[in-house]
PDB file of C-alpha atoms in Angstrom:
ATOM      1  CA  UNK A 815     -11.292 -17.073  65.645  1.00 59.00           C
ATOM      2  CA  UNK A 816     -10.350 -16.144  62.134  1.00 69.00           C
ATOM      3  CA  UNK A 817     -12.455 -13.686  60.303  1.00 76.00           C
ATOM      4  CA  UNK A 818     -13.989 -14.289  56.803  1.00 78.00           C
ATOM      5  CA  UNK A 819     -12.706 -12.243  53.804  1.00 80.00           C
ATOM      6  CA  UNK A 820     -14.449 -11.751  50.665  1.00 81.00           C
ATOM      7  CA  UNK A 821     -12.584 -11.172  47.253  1.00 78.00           C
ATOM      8  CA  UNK A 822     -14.097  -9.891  44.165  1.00 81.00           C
ATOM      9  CA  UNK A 823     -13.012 -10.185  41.278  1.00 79.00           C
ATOM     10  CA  UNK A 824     -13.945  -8.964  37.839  1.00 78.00           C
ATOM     11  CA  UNK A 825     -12.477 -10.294  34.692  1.00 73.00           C
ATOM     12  CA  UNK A 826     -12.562  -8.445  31.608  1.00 70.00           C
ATOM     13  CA  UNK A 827     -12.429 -11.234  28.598  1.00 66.00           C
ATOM     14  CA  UNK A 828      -9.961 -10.441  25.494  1.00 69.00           C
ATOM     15  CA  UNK A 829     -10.931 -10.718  22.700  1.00 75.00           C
ATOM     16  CA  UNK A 830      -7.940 -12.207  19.875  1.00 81.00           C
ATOM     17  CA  UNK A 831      -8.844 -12.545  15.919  1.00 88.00           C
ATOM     18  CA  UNK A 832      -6.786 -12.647  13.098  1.00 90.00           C
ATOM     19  CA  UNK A 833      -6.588  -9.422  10.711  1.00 92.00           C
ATOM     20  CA  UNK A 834      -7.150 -10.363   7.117  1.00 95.00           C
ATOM     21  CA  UNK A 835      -5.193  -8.766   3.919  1.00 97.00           C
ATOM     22  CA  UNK A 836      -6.435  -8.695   0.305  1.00 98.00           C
ATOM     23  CA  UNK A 837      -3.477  -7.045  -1.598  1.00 97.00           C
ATOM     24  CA  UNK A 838      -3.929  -5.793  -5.471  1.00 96.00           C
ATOM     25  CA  UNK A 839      -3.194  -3.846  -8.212  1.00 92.00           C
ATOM     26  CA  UNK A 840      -6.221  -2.256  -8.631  1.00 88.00           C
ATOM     27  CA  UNK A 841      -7.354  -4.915 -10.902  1.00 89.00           C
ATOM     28  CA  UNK A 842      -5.247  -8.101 -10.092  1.00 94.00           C
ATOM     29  CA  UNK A 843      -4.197  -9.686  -6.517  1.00 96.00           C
ATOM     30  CA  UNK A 844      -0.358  -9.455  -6.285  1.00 96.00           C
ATOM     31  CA  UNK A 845       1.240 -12.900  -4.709  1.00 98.00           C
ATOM     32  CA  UNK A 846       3.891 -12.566  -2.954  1.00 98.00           C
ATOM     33  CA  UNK A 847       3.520  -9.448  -1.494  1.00 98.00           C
ATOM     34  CA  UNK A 848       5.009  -8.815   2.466  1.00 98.00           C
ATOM     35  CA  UNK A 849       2.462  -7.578   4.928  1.00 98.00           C
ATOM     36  CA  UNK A 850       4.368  -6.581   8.240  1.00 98.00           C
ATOM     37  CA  UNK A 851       1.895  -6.206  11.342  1.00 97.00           C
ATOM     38  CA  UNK A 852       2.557  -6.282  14.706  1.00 95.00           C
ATOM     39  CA  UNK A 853       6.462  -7.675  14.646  1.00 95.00           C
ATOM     40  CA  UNK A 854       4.616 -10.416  11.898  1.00 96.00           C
ATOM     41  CA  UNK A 855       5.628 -10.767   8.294  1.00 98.00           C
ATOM     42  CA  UNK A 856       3.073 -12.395   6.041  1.00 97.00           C
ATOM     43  CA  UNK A 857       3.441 -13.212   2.389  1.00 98.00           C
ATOM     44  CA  UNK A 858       0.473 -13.490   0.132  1.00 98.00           C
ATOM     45  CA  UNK A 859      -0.972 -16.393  -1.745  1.00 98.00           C
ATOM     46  CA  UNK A 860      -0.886 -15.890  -5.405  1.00 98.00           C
ATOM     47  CA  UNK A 861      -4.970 -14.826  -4.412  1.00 98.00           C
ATOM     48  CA  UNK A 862      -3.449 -11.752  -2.732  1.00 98.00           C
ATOM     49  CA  UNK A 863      -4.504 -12.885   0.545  1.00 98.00           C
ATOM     50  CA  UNK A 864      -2.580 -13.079   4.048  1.00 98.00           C
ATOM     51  CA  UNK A 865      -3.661 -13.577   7.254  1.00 95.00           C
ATOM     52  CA  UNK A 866      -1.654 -13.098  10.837  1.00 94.00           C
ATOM     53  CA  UNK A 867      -1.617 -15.305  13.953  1.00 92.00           C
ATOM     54  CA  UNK A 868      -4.824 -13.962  16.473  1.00 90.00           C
ATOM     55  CA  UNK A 869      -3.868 -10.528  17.558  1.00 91.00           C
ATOM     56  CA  UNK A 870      -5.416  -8.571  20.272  1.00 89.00           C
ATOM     57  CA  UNK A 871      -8.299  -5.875  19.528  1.00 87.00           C
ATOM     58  CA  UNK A 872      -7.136  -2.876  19.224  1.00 89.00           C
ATOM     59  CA  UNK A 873      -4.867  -0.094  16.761  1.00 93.00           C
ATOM     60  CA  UNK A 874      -2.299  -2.145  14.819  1.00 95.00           C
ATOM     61  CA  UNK A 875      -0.043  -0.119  12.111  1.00 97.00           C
ATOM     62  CA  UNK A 876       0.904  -1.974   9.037  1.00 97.00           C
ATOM     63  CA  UNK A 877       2.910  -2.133   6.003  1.00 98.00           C
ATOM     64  CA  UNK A 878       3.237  -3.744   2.877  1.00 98.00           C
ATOM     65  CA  UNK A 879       6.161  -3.930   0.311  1.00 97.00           C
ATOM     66  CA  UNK A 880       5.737  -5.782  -3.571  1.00 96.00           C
ATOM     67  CA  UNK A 881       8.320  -5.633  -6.024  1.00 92.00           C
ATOM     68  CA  UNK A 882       8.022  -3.142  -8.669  1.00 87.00           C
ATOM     69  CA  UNK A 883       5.005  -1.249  -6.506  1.00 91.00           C
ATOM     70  CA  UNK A 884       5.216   1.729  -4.317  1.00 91.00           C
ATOM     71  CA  UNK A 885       4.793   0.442  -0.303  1.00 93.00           C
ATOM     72  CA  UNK A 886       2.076   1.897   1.486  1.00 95.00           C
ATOM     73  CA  UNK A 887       0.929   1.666   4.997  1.00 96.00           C
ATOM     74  CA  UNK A 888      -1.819   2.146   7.123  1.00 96.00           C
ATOM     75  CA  UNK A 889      -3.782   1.416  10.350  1.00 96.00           C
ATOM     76  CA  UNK A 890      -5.873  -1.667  11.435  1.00 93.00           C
ATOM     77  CA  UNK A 891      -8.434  -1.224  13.891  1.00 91.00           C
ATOM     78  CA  UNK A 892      -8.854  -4.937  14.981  1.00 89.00           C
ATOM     79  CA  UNK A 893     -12.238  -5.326  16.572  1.00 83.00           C
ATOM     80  CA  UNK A 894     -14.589  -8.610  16.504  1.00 78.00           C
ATOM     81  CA  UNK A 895     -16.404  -6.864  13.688  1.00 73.00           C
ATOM     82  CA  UNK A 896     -13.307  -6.659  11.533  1.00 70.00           C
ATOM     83  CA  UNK A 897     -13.455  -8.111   7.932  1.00 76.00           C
ATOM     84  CA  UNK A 898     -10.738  -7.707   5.367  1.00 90.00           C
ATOM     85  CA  UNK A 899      -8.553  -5.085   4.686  1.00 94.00           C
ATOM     86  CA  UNK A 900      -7.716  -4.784   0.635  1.00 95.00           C
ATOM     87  CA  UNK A 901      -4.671  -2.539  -0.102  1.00 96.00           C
ATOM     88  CA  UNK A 902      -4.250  -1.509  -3.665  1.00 94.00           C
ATOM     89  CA  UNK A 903      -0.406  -1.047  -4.593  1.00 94.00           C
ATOM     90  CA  UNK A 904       0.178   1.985  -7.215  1.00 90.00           C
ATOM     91  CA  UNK A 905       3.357   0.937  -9.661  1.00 85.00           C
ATOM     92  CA  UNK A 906       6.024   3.519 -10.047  1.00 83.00           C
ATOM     93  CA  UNK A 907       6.293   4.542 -13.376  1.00 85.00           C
ATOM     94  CA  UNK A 908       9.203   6.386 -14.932  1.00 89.00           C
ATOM     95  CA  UNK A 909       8.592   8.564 -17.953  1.00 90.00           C
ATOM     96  CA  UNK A 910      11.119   9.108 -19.923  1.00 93.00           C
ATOM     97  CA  UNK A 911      11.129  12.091 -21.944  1.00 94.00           C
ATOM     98  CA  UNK A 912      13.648  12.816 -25.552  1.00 94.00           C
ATOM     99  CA  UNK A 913      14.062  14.875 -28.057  1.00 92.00           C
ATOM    100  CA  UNK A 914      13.351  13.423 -31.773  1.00 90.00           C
ATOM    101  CA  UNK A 915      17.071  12.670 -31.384  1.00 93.00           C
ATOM    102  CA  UNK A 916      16.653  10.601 -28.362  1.00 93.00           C
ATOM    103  CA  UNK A 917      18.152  13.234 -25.979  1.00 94.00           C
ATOM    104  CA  UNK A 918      16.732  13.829 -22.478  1.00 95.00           C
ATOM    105  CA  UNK A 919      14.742  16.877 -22.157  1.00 94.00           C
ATOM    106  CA  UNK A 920      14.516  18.260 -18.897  1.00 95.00           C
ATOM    107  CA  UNK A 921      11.967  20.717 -17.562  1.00 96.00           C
ATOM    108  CA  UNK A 922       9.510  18.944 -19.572  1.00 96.00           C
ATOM    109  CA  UNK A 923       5.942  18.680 -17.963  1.00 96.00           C
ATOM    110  CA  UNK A 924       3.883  15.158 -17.831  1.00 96.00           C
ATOM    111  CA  UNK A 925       0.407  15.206 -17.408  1.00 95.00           C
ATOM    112  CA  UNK A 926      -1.306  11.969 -16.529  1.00 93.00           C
ATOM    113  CA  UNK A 927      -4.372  10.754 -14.746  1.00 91.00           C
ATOM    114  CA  UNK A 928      -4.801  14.055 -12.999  1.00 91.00           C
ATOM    115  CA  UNK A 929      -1.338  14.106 -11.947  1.00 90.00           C
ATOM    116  CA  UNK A 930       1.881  16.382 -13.195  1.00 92.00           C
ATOM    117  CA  UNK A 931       5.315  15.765 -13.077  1.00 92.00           C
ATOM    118  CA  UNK A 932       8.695  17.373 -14.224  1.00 95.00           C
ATOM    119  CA  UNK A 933      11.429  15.554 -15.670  1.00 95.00           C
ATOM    120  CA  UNK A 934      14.524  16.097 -14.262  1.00 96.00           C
ATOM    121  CA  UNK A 935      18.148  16.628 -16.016  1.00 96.00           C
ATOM    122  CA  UNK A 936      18.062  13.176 -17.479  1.00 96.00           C
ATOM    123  CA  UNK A 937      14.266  13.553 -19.046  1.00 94.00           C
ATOM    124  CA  UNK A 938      12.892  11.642 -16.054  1.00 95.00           C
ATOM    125  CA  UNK A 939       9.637  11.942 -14.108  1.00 93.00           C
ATOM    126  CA  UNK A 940       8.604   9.121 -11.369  1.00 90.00           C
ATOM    127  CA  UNK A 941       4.392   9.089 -11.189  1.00 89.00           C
ATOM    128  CA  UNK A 942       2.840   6.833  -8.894  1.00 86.00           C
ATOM    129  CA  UNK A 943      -0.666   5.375 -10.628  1.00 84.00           C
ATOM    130  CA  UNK A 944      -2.639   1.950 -10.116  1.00 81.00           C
ATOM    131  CA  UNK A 945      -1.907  -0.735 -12.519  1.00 78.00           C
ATOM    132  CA  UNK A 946      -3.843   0.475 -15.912  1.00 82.00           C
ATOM    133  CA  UNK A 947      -3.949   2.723 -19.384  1.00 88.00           C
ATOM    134  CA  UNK A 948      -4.121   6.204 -18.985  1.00 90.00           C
ATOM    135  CA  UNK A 949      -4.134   8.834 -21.513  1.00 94.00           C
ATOM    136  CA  UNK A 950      -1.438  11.439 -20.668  1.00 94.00           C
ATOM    137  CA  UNK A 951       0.497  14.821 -22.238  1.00 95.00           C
ATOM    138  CA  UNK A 952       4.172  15.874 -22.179  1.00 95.00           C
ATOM    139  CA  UNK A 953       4.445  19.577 -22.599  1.00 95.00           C
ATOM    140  CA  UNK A 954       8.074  21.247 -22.890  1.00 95.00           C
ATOM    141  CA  UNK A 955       9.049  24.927 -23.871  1.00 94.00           C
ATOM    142  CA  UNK A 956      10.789  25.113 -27.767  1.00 93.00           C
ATOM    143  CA  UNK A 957       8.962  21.752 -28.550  1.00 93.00           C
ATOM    144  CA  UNK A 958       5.795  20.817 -29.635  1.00 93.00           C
ATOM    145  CA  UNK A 959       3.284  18.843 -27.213  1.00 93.00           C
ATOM    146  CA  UNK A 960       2.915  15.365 -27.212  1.00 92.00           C
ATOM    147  CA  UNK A 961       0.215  13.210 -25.938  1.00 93.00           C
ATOM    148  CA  UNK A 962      -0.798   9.727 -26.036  1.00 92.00           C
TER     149      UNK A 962
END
């Protein structure tokens, strides 16, 4: 005679939803911006808005690329309670700083929206800042300050 076995088994359910992206400016959404998540590209609606194909809960890392904006990146924790994630791209500004005869200065120090620079050799400073207008100052030895 055959004995009787008994299997138990206990199922742990999975739980897959989408992760949501509002991309802006700070003040506008940016179409066509690429969100990369979990081997996924995504592109924005001219709303700013992309959403993946149902993911997994759990840690996902991200990035997101625009023209003419700094990328950024950051971490998703997808969970049933997620909602949507809004990144705000910063532009990359170049200031360009010259002499009253339009030559670069070099050394010269940019101060705008709580941030400095330096230009370099060819009166140049990169500053990151959201999309808006900002006051600033450009300070550089043997000329006088400017601001703006």
């Amino acid at each position: 005679m055959q004995e009787s076995t008994q299997l138990t088994a206990a199922f742990v359910r999975i739980y897959r939803q989408t992760a949501a992206f509002q991309v802006t400016d700070g003040t506008a959404p940016l179409a066509n911006a690429t969100i990369t998540i979990n081997g996924q590209t995504l592109t924005t609606a001219a709303d700013g808005k992309a959403t993946s194909q149902q993911l997994n809960e759990g840690s996902y890392h991200y990035t997101v690329h625009c023209d003419r904006y700094l990328d950024t990146e950051g971490d998703l924790q997808l969970s049933l309670a997620s909602s949507t994630v809004t990144v705000v791209l910063n532009s990359q500004l170049t200031m360009l700083v010259t002499d009253q005869d339009g030559k670069p200065l070099g050394n010269a120090t940019i101060s705008i929206a709580g941030q400095s620079g330096t230009t370099n050799a060819q009166g140049e400073a990169p500053i990151a800042l959201p999309n808006g207008t900002y006051p600033y100052r450009v300070d550089c030895t043997g000329h006088q300050s400017s601001q703006g």
